[in-house]
PDB file of C-alpha atoms in Angstrom:
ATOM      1  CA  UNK A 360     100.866 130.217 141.276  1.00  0.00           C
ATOM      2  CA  UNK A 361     103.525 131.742 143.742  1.00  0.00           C
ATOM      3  CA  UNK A 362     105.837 128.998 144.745  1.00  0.00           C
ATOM      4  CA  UNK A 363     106.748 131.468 148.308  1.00  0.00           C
ATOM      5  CA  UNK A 364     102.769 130.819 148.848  1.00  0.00           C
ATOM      6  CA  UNK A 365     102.875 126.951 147.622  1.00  0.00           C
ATOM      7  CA  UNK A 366     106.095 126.411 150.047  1.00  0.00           C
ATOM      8  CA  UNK A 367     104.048 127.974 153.012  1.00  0.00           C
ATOM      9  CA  UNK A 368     101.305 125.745 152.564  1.00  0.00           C
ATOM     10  CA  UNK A 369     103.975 122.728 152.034  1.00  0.00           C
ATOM     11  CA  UNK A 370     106.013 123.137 155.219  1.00  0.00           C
ATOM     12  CA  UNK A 371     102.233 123.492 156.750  1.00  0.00           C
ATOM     13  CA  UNK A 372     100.925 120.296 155.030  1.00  0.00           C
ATOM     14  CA  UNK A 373     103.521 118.567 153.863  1.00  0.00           C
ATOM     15  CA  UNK A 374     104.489 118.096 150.273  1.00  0.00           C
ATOM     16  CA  UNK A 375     101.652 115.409 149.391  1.00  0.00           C
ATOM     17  CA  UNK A 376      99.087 117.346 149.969  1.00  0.00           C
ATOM     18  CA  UNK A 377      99.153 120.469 148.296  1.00  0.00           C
ATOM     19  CA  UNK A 378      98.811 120.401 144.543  1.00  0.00           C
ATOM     20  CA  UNK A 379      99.142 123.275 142.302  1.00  0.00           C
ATOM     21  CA  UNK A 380      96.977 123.958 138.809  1.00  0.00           C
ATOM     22  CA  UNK A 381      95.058 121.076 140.142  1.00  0.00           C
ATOM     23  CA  UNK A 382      92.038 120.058 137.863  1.00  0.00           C
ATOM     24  CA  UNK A 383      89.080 120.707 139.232  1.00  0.00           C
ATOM     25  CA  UNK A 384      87.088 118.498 136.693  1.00  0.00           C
ATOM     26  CA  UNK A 385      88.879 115.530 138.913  1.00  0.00           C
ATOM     27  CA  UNK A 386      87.142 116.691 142.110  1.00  0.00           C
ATOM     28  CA  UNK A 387      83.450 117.409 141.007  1.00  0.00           C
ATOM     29  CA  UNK A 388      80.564 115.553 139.995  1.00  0.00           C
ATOM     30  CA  UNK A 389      80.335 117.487 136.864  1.00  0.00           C
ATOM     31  CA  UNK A 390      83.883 116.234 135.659  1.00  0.00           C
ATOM     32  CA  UNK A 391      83.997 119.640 134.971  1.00  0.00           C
ATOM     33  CA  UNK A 392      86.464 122.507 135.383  1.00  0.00           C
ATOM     34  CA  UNK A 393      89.416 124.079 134.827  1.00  0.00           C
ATOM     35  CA  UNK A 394      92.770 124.467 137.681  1.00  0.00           C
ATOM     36  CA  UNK A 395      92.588 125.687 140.514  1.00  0.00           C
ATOM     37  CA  UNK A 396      96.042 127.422 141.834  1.00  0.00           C
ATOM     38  CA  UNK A 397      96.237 125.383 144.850  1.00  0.00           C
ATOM     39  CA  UNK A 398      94.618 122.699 145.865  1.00  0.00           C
ATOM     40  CA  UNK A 399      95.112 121.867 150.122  1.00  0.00           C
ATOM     41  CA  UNK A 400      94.270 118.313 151.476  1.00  0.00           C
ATOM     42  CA  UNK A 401      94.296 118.789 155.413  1.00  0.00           C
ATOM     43  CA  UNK A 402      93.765 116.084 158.115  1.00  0.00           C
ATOM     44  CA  UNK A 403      93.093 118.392 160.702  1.00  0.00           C
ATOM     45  CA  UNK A 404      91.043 121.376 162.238  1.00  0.00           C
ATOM     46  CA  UNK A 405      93.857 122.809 162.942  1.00  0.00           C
ATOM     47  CA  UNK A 406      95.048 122.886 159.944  1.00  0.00           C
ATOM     48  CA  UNK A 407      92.274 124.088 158.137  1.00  0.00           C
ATOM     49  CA  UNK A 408      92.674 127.502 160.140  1.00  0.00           C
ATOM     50  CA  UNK A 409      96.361 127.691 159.760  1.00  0.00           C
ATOM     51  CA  UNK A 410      95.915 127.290 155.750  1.00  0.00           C
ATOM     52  CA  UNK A 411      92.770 130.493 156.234  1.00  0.00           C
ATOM     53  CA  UNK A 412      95.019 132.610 157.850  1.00  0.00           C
ATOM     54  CA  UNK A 413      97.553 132.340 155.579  1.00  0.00           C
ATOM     55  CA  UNK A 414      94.868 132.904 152.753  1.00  0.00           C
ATOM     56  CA  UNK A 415      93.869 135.817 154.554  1.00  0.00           C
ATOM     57  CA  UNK A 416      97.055 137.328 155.723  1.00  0.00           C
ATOM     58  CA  UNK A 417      98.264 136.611 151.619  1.00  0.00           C
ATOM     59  CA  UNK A 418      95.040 138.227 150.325  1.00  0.00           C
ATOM     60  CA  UNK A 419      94.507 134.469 148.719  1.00  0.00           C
ATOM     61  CA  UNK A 420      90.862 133.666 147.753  1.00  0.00           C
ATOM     62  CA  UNK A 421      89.733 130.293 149.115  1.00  0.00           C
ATOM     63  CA  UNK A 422      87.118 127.984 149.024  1.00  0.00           C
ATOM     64  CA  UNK A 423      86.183 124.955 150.706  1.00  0.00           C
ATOM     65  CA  UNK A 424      85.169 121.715 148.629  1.00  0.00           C
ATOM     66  CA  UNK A 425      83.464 118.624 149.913  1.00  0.00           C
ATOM     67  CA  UNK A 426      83.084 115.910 147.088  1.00  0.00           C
ATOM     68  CA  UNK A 427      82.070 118.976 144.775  1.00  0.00           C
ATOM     69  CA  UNK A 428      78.832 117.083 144.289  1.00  0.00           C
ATOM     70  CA  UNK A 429      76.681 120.927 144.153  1.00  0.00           C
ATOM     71  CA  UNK A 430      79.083 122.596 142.063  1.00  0.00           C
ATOM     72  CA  UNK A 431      80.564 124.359 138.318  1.00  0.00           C
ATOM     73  CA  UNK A 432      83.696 125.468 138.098  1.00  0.00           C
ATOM     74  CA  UNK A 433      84.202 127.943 135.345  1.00  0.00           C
ATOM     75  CA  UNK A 434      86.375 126.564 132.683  1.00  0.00           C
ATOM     76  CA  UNK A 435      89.021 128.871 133.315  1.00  0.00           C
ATOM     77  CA  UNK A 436      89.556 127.538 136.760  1.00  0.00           C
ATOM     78  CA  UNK A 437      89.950 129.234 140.399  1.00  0.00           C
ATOM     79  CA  UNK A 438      92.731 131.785 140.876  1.00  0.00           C
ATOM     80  CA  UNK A 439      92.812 130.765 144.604  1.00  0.00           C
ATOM     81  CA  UNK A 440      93.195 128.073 147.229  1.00  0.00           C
ATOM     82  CA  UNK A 441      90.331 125.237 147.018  1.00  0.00           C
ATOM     83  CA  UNK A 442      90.388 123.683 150.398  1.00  0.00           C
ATOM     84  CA  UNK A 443      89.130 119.691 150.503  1.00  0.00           C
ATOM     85  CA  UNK A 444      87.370 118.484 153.179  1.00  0.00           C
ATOM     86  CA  UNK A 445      86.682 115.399 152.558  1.00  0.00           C
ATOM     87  CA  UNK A 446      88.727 111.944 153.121  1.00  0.00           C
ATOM     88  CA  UNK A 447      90.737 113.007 154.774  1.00  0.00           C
ATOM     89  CA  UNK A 448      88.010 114.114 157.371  1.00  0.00           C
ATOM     90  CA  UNK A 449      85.379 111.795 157.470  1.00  0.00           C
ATOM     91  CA  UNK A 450      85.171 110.051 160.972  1.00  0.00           C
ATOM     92  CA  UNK A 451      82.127 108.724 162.033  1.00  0.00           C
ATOM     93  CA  UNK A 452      81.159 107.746 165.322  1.00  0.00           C
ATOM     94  CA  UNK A 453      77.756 106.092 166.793  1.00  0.00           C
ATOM     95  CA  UNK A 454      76.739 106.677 170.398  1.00  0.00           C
ATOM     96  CA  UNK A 455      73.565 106.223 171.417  1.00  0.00           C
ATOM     97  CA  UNK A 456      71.001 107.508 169.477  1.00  0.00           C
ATOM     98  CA  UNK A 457      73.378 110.142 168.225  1.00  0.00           C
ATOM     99  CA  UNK A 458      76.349 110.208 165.532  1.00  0.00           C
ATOM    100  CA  UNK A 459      78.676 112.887 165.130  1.00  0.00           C
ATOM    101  CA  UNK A 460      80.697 112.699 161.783  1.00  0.00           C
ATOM    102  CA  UNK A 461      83.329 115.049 160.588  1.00  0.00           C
ATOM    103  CA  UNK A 462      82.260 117.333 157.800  1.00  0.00           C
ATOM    104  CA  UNK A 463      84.466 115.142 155.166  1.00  0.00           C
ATOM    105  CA  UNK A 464      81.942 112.019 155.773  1.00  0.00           C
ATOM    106  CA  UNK A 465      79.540 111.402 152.591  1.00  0.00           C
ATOM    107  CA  UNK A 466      75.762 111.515 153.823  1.00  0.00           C
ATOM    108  CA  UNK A 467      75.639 108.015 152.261  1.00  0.00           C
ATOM    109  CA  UNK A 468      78.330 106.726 154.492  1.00  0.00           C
ATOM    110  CA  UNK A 469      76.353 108.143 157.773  1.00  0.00           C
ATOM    111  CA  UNK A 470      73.367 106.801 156.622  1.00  0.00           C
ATOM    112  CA  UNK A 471      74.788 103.503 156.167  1.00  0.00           C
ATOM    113  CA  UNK A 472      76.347 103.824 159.874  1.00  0.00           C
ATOM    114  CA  UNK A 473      72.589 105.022 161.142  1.00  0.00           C
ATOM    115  CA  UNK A 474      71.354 101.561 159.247  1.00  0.00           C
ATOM    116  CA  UNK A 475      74.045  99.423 161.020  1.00  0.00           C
ATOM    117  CA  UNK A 476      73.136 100.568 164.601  1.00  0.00           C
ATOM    118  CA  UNK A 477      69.681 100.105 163.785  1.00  0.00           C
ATOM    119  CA  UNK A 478      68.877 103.610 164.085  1.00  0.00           C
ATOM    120  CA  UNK A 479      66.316 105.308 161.790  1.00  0.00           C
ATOM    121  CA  UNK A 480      65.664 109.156 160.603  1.00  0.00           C
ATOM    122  CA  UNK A 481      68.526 109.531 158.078  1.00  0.00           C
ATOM    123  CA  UNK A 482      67.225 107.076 155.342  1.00  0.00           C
ATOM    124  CA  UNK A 483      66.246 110.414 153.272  1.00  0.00           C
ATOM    125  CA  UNK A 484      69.677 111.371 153.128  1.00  0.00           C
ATOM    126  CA  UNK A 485      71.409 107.856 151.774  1.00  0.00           C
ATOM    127  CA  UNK A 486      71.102 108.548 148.142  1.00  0.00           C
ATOM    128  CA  UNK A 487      71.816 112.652 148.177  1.00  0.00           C
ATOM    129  CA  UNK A 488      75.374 112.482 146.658  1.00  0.00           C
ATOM    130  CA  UNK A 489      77.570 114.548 149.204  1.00  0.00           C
ATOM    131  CA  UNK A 490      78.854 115.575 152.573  1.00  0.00           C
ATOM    132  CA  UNK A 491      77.337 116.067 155.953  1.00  0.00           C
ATOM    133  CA  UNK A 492      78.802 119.785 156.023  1.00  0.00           C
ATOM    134  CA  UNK A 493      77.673 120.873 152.785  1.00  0.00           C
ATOM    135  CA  UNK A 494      74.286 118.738 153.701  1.00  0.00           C
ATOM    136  CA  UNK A 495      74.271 121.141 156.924  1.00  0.00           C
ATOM    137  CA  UNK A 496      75.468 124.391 154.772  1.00  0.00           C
ATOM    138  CA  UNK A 497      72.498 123.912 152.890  1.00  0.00           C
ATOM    139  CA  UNK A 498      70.051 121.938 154.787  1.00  0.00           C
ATOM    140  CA  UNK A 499      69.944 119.203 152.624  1.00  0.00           C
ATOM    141  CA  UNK A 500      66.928 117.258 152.258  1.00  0.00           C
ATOM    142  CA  UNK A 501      64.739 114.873 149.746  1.00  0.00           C
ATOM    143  CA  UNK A 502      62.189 112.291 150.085  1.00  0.00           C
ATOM    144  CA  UNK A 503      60.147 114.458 152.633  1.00  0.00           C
ATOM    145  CA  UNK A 504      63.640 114.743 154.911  1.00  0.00           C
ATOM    146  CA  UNK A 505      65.412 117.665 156.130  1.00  0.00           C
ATOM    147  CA  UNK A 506      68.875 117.600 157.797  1.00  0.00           C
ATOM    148  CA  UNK A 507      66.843 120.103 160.172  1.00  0.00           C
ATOM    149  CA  UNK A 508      64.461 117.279 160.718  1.00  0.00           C
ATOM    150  CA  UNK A 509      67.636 115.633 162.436  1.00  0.00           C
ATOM    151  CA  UNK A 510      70.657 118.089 163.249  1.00  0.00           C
ATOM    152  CA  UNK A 511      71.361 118.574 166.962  1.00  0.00           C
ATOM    153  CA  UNK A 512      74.786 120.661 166.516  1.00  0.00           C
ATOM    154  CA  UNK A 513      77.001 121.854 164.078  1.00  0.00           C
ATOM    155  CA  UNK A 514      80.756 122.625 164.976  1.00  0.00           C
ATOM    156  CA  UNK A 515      82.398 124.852 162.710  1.00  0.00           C
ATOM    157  CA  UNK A 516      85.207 127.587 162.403  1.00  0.00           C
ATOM    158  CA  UNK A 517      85.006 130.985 161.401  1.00  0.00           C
ATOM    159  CA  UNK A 518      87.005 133.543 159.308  1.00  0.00           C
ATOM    160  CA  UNK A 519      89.372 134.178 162.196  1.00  0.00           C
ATOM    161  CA  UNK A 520      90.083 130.637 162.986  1.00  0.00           C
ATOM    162  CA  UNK A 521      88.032 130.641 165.901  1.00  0.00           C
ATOM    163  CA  UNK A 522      86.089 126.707 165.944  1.00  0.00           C
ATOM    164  CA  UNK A 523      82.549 126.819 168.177  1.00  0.00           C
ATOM    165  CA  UNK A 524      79.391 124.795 168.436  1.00  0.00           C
ATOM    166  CA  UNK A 525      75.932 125.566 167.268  1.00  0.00           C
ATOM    167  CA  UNK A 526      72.844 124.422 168.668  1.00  0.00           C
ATOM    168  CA  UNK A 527      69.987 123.348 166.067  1.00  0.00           C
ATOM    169  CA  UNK A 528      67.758 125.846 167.464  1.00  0.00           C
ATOM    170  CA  UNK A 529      70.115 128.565 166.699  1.00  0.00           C
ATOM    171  CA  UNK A 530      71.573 127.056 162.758  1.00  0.00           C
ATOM    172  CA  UNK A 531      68.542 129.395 161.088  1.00  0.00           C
ATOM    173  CA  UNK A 532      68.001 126.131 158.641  1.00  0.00           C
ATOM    174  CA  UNK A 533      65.616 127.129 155.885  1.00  0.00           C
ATOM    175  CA  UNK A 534      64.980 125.481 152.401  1.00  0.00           C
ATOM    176  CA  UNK A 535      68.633 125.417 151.507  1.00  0.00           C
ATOM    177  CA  UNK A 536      69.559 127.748 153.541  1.00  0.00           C
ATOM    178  CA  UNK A 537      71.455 128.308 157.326  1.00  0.00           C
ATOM    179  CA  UNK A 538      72.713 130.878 159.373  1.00  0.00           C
ATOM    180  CA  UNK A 539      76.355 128.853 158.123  1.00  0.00           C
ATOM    181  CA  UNK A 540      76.025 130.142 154.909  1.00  0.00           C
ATOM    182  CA  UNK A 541      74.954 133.483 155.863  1.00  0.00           C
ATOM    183  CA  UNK A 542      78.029 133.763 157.961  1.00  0.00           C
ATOM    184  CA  UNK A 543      80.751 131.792 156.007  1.00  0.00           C
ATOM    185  CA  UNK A 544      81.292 129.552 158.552  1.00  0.00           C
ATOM    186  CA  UNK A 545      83.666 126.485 157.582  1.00  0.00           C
ATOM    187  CA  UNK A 546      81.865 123.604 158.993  1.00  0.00           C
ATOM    188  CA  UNK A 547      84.198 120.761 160.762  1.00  0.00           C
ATOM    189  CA  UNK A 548      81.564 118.234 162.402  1.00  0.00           C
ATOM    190  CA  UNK A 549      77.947 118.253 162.591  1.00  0.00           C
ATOM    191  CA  UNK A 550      75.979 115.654 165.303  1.00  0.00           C
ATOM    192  CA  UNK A 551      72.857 114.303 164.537  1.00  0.00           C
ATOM    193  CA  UNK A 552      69.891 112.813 166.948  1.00  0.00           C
ATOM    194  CA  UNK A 553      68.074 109.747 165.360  1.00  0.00           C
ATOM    195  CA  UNK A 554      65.732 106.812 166.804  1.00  0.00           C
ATOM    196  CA  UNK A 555      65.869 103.307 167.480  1.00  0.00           C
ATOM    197  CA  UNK A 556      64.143 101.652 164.964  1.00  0.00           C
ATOM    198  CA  UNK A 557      63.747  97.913 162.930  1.00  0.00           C
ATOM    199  CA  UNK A 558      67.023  96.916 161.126  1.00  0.00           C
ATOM    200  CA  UNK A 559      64.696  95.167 158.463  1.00  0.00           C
ATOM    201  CA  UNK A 560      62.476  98.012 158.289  1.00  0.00           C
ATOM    202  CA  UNK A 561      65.214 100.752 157.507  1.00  0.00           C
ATOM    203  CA  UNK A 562      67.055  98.418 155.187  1.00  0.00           C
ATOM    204  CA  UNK A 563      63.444  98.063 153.047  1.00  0.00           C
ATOM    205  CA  UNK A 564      63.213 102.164 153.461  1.00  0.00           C
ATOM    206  CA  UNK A 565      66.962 102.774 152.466  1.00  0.00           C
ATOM    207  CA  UNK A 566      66.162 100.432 149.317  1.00  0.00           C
ATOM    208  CA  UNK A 567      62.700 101.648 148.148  1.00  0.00           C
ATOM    209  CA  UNK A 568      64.727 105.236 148.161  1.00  0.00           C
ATOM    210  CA  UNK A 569      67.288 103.516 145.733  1.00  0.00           C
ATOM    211  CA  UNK A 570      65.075 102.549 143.569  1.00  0.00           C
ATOM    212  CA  UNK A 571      63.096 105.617 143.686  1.00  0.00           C
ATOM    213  CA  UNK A 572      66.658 107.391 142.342  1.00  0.00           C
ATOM    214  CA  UNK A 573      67.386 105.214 140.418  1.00  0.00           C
ATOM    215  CA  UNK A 574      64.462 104.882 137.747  1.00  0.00           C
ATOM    216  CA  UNK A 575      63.813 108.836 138.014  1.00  0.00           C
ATOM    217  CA  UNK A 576      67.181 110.285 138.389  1.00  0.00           C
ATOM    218  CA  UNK A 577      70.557 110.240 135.434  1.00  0.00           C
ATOM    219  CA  UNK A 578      72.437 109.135 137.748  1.00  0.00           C
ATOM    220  CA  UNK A 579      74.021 107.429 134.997  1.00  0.00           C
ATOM    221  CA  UNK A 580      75.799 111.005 133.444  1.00  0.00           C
ATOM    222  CA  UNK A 581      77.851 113.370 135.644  1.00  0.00           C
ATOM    223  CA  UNK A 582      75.916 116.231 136.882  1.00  0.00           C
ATOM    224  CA  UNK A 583      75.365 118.205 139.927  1.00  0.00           C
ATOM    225  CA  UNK A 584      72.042 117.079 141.335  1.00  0.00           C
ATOM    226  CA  UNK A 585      69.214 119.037 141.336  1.00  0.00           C
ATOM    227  CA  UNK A 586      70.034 122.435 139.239  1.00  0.00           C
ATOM    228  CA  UNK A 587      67.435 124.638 139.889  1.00  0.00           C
ATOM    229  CA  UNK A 588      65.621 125.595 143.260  1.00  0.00           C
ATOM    230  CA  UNK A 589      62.299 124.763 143.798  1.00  0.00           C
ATOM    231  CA  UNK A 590      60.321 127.963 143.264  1.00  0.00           C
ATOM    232  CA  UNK A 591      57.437 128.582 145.703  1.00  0.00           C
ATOM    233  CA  UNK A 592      54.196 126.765 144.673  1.00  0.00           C
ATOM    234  CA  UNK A 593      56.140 125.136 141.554  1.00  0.00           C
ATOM    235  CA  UNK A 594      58.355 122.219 140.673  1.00  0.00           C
ATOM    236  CA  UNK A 595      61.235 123.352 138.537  1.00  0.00           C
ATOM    237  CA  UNK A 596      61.349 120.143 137.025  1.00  0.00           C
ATOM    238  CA  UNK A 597      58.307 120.061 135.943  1.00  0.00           C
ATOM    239  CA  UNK A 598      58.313 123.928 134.626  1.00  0.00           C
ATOM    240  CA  UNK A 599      61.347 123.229 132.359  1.00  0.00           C
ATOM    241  CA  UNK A 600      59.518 119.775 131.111  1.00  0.00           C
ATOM    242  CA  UNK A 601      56.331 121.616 130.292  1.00  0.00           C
ATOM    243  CA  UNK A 602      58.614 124.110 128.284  1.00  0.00           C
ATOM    244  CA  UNK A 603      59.142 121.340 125.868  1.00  0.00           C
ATOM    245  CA  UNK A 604      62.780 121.319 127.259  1.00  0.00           C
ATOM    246  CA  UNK A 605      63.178 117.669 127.987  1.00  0.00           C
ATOM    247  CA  UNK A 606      66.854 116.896 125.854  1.00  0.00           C
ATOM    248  CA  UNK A 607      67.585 120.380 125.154  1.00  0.00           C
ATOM    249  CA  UNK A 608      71.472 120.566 124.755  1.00  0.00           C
ATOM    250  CA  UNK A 609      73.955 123.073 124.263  1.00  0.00           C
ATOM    251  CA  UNK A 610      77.166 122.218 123.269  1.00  0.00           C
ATOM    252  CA  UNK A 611      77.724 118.408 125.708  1.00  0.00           C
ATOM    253  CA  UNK A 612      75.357 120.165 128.432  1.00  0.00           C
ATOM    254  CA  UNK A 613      71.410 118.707 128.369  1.00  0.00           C
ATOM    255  CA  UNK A 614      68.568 118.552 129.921  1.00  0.00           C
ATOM    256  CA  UNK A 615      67.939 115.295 131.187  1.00  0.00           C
ATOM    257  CA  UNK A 616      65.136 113.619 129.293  1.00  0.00           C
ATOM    258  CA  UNK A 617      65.083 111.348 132.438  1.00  0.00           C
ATOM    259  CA  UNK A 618      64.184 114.238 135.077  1.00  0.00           C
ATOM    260  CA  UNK A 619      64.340 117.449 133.384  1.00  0.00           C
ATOM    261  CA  UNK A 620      65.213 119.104 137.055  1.00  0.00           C
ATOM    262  CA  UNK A 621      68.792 117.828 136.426  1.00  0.00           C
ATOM    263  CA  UNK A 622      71.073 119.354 133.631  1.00  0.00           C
ATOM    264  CA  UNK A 623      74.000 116.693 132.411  1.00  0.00           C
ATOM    265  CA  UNK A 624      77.234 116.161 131.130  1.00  0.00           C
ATOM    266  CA  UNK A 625      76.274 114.492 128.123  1.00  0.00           C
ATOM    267  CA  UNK A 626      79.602 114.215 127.183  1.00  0.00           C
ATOM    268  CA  UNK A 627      82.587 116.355 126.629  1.00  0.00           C
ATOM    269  CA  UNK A 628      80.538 119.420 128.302  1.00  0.00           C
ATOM    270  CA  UNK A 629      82.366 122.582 129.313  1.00  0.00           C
ATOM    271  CA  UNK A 630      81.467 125.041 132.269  1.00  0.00           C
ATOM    272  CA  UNK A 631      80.422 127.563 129.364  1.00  0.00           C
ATOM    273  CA  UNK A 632      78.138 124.679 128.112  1.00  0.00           C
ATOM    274  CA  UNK A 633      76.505 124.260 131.262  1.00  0.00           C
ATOM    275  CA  UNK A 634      76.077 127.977 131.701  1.00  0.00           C
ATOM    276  CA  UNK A 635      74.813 129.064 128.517  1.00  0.00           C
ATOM    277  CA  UNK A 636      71.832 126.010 128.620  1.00  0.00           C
ATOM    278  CA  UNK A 637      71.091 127.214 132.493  1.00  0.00           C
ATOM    279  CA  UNK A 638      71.091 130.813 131.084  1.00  0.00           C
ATOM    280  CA  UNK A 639      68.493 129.880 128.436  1.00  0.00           C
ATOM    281  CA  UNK A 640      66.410 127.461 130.288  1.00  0.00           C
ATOM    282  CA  UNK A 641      65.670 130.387 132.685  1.00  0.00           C
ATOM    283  CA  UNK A 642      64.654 132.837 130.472  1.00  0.00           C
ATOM    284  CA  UNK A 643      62.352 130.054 128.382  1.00  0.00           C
ATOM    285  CA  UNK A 644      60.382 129.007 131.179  1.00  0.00           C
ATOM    286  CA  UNK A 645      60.489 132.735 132.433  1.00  0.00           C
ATOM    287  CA  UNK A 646      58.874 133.690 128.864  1.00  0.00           C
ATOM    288  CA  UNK A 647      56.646 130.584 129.246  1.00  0.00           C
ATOM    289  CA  UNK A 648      54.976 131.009 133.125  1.00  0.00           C
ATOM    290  CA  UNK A 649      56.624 134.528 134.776  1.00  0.00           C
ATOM    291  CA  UNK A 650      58.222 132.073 137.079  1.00  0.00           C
ATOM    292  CA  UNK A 651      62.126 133.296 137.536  1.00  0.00           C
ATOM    293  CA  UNK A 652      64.305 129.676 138.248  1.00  0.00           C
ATOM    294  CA  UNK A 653      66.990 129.835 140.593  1.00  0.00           C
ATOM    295  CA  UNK A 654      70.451 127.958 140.651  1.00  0.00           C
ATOM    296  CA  UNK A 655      70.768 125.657 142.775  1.00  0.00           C
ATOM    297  CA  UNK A 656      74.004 124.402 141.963  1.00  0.00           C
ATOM    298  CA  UNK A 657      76.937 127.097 143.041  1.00  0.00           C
ATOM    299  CA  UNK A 658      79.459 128.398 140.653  1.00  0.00           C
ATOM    300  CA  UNK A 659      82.550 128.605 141.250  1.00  0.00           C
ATOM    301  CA  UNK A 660      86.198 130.432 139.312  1.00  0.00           C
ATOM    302  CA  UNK A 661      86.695 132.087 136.057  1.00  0.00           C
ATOM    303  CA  UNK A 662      83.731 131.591 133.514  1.00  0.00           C
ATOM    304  CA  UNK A 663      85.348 133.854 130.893  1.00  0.00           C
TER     305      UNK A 663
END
């Protein structure tokens, strides 16, 4: 940590929001992770830009963090600037059959906001445990929903600072994919294009999705979602059950006996945990069917 960096990004942010050797196991699903050198809290657009040019001019690695609901960070944290948008940017705003929401706003939060204006497309999307502009990084989807199925416009900022608009047509959304990600684009807002539907009807939807999660998912133990990809013509779920996998653990890491798709925190697990049982799991069910597994959650920092 380089306190001429940490005052730049003070007199830029103001003292109460920028924390140094910040613990990233308080800002992830996992509740796991080592510090991160900086951690930045902005309000703004503008802001965001200001703190990526001085990361850029200060050769300072940065990354941006939603609710770090899709994530690992390595144990021995991220020498760099981690760069939260999230509360501090979550406006949401209902017009019409649209709603635009800053990239900060949790996809459970829109949903709810779809719900209340009777509008319906965006029950899928309730229970998935993160942001609008990760759900748009990635193209977030479950239940038979796509944020494709619903996106009309992203706006989002590139490495330069420069903020634009993309059309839906143009995004390049694939299965957890988009031309965002291919590009490094820092997404601000995203605006979405829903119909008018039954109040009752959506509210029955929104809770047969709950329940859904509920019974089938550990939503009870930190995690990160979903772990693996889902390989072409194959459930990785069900490839890592059928490996006889169901509760393997290494150190507090496990494979949930609940839904073996989702690896857990069983309790006191560390990034190397985590790593190590993903590490294995892959080359078992590799062994087992020639099918090669794919993370799905992103790793982030020092792992050594």
């Amino acid at each position: 940590m380089n306190s001429e960096i940490r005052n730049m990004f003070c007199d830029l942010l103001g003292e109460d929001r920028v924390f140094t050797e910040e613990p990233m196991s308080q800002h992830t699903t996992f509740k796991i992770g080592g510090p991160a050198d900086y951690f930045l809290t902005p309000e703004r657009n503008g802001d965001v830009g200001r703190i990526v040019k001085i990361c850029r001019r200060e050769n300072i690695p940065y990354f941006i963090l939603g609710n770090g609901s899709n994530l690992l960070v390595g144990d021995g944290g991220y020498r760099g600037a981690v760069i939260q948008i999230y509360r501090n940017m979550s406006e949401i705003k209902t017009e019409g059959t649209e709603i635009t929401a800053q990239a900060g706003a949790l996809l459970s939060a829109v949903a709810a906001a779809a719900k209340n204006a009777s509008l319906t497309g965006f029950e899928f999307a309730g229970g998935i445990p993160g942001t609008i502009g990760g759900a748009a990084v990635m193209n977030a989807g479950a239940y038979g929903g796509e944020m494709k199925d619903v996106l009309l416009e992203v706006t989002v900022m590139d490495g330069e600072g420069e903020i634009f608009t993309i059309p839906a047509e143009k995004l390049e959304l694939g299965y957890r994919t988009s031309i965002i990600k291919k590009a490094g684009y820092i997404v601000l807002e995203a605006k979405i294009r829903l119909k008018e539907g039954n109040l009752e009807a959506i509210r029955e939807t929104m809770k047969d999705l709950t329940i859904r999660r509920t019974t089938k998912q550990p939503l009870e133990f930190p995690s990160a979602g979903s772990t693996f990809k889902r390989p072409e013509g194959y459930f990785a779920g069900k490839l890592i059950m059928d490996s006889g996998l169901a509760g393997y653990q290494v150190g507090g890491a496990q494979v949930s006996e609940k839904h073996c798709g989702f690896v857990i925190n069983a309790g006191g697990a560390t990034a190397k945990d985590v790593r190590t049982l993903m590490d294995n799991v892959r080359d078992i069910v590799y062994e087992k069917y020639g099918v090669t597994l794919e993370p799905e959650v992103k790793f982030l920092g020092d792992f050594e």
